[in-house]
Short mmCIF file of C-alpha atoms and ligand atoms in Angstrom, two decimals:
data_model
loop_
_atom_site.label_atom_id
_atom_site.label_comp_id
_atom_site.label_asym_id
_atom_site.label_seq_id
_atom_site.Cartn_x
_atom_site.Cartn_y
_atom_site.Cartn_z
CA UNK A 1 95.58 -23.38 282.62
CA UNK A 2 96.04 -20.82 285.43
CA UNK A 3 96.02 -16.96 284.50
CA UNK A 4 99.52 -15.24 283.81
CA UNK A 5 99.29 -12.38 286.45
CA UNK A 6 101.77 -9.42 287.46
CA UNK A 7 101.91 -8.36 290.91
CA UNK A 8 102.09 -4.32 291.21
CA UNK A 9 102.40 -3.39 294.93
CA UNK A 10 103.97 -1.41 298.05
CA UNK A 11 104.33 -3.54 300.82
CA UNK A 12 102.81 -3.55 303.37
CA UNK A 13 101.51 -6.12 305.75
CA UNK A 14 98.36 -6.80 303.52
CA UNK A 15 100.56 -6.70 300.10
CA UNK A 16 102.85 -9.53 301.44
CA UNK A 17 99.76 -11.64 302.15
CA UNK A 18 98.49 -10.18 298.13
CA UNK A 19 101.99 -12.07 297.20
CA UNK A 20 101.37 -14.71 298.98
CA UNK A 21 98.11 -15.65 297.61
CA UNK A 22 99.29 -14.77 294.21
CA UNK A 23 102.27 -17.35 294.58
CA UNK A 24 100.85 -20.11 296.14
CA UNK A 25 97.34 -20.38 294.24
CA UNK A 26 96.76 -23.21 291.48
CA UNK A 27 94.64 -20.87 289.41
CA UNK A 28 97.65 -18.10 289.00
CA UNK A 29 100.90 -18.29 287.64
CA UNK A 30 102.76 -15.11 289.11
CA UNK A 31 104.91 -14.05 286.14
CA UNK A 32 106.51 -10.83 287.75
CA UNK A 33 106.30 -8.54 290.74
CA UNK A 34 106.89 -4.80 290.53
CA UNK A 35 107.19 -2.39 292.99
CA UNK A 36 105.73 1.36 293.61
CA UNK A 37 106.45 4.20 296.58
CA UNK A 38 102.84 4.32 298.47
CA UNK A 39 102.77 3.29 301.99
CA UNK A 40 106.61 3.64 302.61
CA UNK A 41 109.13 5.48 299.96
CA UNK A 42 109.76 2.74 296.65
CA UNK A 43 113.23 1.52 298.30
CA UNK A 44 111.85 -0.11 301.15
CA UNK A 45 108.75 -1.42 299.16
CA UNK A 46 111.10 -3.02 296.97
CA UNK A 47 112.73 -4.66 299.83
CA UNK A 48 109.49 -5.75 301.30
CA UNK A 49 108.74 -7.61 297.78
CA UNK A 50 111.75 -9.16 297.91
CA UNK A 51 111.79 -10.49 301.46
CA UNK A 52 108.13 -11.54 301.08
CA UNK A 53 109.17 -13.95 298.45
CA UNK A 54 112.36 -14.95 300.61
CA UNK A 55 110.56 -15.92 303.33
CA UNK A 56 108.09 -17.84 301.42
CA UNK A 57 110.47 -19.89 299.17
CA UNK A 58 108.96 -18.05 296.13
CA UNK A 59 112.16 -17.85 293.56
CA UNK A 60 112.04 -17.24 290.02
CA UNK A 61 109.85 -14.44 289.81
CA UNK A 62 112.02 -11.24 288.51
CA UNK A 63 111.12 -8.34 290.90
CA UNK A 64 111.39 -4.54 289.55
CA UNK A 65 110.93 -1.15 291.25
CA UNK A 66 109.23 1.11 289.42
CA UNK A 67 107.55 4.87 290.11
CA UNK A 68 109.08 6.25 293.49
CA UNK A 69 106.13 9.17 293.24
CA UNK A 70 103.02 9.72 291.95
CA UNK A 71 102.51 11.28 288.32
CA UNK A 72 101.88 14.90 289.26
CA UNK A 73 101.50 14.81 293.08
CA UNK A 74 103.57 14.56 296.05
CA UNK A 75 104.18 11.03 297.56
CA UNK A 76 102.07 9.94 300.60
CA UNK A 77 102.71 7.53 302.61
CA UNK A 78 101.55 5.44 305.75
CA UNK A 79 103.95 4.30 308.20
CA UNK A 80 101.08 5.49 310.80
CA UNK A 81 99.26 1.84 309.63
CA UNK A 82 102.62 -0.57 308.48
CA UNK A 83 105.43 1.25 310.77
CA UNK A 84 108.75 3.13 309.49
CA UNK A 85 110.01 -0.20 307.24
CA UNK A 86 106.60 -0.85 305.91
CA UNK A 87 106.82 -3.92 307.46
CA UNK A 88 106.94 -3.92 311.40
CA UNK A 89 106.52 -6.64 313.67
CA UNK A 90 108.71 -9.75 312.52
CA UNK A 91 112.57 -9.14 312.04
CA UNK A 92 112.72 -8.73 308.63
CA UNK A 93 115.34 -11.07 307.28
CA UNK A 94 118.23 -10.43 303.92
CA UNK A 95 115.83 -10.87 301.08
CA UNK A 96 117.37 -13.58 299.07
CA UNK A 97 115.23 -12.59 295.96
CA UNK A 98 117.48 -10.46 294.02
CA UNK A 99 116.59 -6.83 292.49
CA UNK A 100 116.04 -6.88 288.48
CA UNK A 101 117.85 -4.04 286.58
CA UNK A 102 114.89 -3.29 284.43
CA UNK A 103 112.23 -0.86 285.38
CA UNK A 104 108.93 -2.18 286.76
CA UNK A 105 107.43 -0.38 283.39
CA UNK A 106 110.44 -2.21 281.62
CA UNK A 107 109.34 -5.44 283.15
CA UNK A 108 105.93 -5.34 282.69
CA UNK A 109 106.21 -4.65 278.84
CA UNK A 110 108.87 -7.40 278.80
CA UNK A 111 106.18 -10.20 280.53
CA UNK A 112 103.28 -9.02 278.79
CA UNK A 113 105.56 -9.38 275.03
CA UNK A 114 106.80 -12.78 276.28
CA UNK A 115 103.86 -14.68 277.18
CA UNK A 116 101.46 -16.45 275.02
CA UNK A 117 98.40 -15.43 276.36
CA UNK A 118 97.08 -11.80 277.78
CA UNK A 119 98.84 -11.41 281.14
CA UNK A 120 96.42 -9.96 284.40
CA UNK A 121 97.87 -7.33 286.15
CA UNK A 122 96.70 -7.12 289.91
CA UNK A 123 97.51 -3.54 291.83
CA UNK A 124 98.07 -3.36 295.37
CA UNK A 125 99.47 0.71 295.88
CA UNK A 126 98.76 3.63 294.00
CA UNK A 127 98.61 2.80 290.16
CA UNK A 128 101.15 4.62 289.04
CA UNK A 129 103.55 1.98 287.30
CA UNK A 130 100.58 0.52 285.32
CA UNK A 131 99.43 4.12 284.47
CA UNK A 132 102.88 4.51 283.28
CA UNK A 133 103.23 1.56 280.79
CA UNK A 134 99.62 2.23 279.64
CA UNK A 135 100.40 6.23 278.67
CA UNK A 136 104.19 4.80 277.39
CA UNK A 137 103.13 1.84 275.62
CA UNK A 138 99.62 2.12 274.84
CA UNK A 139 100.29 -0.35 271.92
CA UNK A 140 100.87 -3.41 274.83
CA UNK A 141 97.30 -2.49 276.12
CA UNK A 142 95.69 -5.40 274.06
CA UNK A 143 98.15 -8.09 275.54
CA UNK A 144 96.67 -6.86 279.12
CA UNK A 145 94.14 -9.96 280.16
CA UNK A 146 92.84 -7.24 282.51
CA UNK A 147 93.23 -5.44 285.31
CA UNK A 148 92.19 -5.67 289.31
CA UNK A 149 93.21 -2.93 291.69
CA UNK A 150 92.53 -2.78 295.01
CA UNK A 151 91.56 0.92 296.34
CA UNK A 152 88.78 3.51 296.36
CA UNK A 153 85.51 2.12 297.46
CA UNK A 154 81.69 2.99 297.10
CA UNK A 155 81.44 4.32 300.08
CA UNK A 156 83.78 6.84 302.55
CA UNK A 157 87.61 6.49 302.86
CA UNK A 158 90.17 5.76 304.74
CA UNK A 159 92.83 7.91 304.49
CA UNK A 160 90.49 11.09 303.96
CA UNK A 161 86.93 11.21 304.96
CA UNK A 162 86.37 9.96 300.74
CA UNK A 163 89.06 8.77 300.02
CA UNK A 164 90.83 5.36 300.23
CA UNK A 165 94.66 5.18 300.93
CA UNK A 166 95.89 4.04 297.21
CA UNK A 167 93.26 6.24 295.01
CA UNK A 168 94.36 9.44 297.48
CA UNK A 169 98.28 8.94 296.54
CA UNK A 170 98.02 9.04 292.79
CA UNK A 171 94.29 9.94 291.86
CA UNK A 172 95.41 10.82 288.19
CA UNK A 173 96.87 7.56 287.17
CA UNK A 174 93.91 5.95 288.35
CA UNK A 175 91.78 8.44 286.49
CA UNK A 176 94.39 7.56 283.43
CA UNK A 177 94.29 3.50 283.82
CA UNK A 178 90.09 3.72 284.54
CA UNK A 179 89.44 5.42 281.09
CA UNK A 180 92.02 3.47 279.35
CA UNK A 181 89.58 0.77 278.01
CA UNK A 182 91.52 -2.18 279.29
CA UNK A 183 89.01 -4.35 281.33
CA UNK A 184 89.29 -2.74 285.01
CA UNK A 185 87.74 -4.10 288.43
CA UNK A 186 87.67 -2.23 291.63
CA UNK A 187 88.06 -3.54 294.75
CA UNK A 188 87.49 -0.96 297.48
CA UNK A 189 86.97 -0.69 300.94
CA UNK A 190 83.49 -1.48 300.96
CA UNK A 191 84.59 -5.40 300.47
CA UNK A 192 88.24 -5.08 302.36
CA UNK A 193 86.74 -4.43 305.13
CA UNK A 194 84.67 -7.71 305.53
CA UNK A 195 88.30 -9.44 305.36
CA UNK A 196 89.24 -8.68 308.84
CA UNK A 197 91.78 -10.75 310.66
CA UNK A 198 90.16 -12.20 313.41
CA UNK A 199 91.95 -13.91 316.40
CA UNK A 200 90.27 -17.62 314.45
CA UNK A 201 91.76 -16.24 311.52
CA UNK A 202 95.44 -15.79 312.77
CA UNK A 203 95.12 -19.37 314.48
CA UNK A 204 94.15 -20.53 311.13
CA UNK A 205 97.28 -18.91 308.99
CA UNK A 206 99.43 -19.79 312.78
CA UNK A 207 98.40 -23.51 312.94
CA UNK A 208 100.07 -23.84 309.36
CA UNK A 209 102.90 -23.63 311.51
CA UNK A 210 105.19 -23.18 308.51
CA UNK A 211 107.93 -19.90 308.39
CA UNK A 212 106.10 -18.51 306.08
CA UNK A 213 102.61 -19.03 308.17
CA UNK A 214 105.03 -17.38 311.29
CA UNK A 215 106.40 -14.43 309.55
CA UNK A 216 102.87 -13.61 308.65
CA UNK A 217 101.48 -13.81 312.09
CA UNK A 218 103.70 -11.75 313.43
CA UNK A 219 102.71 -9.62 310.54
CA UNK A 220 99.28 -9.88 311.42
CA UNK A 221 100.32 -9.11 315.35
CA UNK A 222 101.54 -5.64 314.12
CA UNK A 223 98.84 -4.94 311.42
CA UNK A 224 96.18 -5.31 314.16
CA UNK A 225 97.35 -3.61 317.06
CA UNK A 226 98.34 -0.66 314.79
CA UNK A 227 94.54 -0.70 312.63
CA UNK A 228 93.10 -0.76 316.60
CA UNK A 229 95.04 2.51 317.98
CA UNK A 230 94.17 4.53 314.19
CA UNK A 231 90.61 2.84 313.23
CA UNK A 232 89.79 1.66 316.35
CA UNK A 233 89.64 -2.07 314.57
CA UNK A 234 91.79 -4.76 316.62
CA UNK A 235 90.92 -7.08 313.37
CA UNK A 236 92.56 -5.42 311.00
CA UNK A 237 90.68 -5.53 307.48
CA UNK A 238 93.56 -7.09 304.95
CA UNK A 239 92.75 -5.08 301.85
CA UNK A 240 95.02 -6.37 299.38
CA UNK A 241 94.67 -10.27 298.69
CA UNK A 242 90.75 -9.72 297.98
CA UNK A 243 91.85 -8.07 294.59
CA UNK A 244 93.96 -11.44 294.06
CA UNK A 245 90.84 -13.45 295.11
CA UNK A 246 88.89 -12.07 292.11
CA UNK A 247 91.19 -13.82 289.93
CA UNK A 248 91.96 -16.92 291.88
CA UNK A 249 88.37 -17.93 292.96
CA UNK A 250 85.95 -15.84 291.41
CA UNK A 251 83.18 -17.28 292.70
CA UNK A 252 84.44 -15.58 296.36
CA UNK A 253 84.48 -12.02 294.93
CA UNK A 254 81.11 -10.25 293.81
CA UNK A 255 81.33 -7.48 291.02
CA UNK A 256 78.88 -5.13 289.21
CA UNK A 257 79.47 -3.74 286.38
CA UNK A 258 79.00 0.25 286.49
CA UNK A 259 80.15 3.44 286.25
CA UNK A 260 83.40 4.93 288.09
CA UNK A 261 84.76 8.21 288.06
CA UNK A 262 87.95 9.68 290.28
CA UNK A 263 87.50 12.92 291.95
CA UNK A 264 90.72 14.91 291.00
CA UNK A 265 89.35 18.73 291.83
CA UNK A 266 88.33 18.65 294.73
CA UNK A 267 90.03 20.09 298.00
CA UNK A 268 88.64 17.98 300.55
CA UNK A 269 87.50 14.71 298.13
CA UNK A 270 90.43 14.21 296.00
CA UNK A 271 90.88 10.72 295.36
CA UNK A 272 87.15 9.96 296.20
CA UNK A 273 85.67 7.44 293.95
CA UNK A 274 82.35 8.17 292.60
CA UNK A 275 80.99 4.56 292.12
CA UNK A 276 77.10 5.02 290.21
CA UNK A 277 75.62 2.08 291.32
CA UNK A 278 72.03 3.42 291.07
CA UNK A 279 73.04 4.77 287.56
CA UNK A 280 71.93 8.38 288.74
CA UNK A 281 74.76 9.78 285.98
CA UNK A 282 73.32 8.15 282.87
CA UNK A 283 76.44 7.38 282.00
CA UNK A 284 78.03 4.27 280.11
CA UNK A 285 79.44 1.54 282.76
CA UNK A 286 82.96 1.78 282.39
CA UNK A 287 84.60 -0.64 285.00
CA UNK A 288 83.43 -3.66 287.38
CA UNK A 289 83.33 -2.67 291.22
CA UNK A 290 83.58 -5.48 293.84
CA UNK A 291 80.06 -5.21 295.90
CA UNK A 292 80.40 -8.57 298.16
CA UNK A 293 83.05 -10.94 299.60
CA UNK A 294 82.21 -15.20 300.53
CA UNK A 295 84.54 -14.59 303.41
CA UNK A 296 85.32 -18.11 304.71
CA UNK A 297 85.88 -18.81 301.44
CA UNK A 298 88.43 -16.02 300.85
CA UNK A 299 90.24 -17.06 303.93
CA UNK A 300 90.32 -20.87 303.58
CA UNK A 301 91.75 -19.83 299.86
CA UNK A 302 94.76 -17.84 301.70
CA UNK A 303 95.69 -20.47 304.24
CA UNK A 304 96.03 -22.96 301.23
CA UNK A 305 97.97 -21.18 299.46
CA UNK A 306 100.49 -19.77 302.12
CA UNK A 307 100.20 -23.84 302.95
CA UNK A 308 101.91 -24.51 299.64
CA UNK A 309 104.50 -22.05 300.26
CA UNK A 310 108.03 -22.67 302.24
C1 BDR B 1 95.47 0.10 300.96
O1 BDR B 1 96.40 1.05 301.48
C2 BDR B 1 97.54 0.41 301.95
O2 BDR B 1 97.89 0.89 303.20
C3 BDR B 1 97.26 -1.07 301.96
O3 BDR B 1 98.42 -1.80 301.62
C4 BDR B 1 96.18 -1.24 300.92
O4 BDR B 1 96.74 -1.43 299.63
C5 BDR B 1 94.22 0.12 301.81
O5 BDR B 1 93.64 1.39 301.81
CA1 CA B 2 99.02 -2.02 299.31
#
């Protein structure tokens, strides 16, 4: 039976492909897609959900926007890395996926009541939506399967010397959904960044030589030139679809279970992730932390599933 999973992102190049994966994989049944402000503001996010189900003949799947900010802090965002739509490069097309009414919060509550079995939810932005449902309805907590989240890392950052892009935007509903008890896995940096997209891995997605393969190598086009003039990386590391891969082919995602704590103080570190791997805090491990990625793997599992898509 596949897993019942939620999609809560803010595309972004590496969120479309986090969709993608999502849709097209025989292990997951993508039950909804919601939407938060992080790398561009929440209305072109939710625009970028939309048209990355458009393109890829994904219909069915209600999409709602949720948070358009973070829960205490001023929203950040990072057109420097996806350009001023979030999505530059192709031509983005009229999504043909329409807009829910319901709040992402509204929607998730709604999937996770309806379905017969604990729903996953996997986050690609800052975590404010599922921080949101978790402090709102803390009573739907035990119909949560689990939850994967891709940001932080065990090591340094990338949007501040510590800290990674999505924990830096809303630190305190990560803090929130980390000591909420609902099963939580990392997936940081540490592991994006072995998922880089090659020039063999664009020919591989191109070769598919469907629209939806095109779209996303022109995606790819613009997600690597721009991850080259910032990071100085012409293969641009695609974050978001190795938080999907821990649910779709587990055997391609490493995790350790261990201690994780969000810096919310500091001046210079907020948003850093402490990850105790060495258990130096004597503390009780509280999440699972992705430590290693079966790369090929993860990338033959992508083409085949943007392969099944339009
Ligand atoms: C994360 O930040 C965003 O720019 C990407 O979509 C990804 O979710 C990587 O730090
Ligand atoms: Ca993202």
């Amino acid at each position: 039976m596949p897993i019942p999973v939620i999609i809560d992102c803010d595309p972004g190049h590496d969120d479309v492909f986090a969709l993608w994966l999502a849709a097209g994989h025989p292990a997951l049944d993508l039950v909804a897609v919601t939407t938060v402000g992080g790398n561009v503001p929440l209305e072109h996010t939710t625009r970028n959900a939309r048209i990355a189900l458009s393109v890829a003949g994904v219909t069915g799947v209600p999409v709602a926007a949720g948070a358009a900010r973070p829960l205490v802090r001023p929203l950040q965002t990072a057109e420097w890395i996806h350009g001023e739509n979030g999505l530059g490069g192709p031509e983005l097309p009229e999504p043909t996926v329409p807009l829910d009414p319901r709040s992402a919060t509204e929607l998730i509550a709604d999937a996770l009541t309806a379905s017969a079995e604990p729903v996953a939810i996997i986050a690609t932005g800052p975590i404010t939506n599922v921080a949101i449902l978790l402090r709102d309805r803390p009573e739907l907590a035990g119909r949560i399967r689990e939850i994967v989240w891709m940001g932080g890392s065990t090591e340094r950052g990338n949007a501040t010397p510590y800290a990674e892009f999505n924990a830096l935007v809303d630190p305190e509903a990560l803090d929130l959904v980390v000591r909420s008890g609902v099963r939580f896995t990392m997936v940081g940096l540490n592991v994006t960044h072995l998922a880089l997209v090659t020039s063999g891995v664009r020919e591989q997605i191109a070769s598919l030589g469907t629209a939806t393969a095109d779209f996303g190598a022109e995606l790819f086009d613009f997600f690597c030139r721009m991850n080259d003039e910032v990071f100085g990386m012409p293969d641009g590391p695609l974050h978001d679809p190795v938080a999907v891969a821990v649910l779709a082919d587990p055997g391609c995602v490493e995790v350790r279970r261990t201690r994780l704590d969000v810096e919310l103080l500091g001046i210079e570190t907020a948003g850093a992730t402490s990850v105790d791997l060495d258990g130096m805090l004597g503390r009780e491990p509280n999440a699972w932390v992705a430590v290693g990625l079966d790369v090929d793997r993860f990338w033959a599992g992508v083409a085949a599933s943007v392969a099944r898509l339009a």
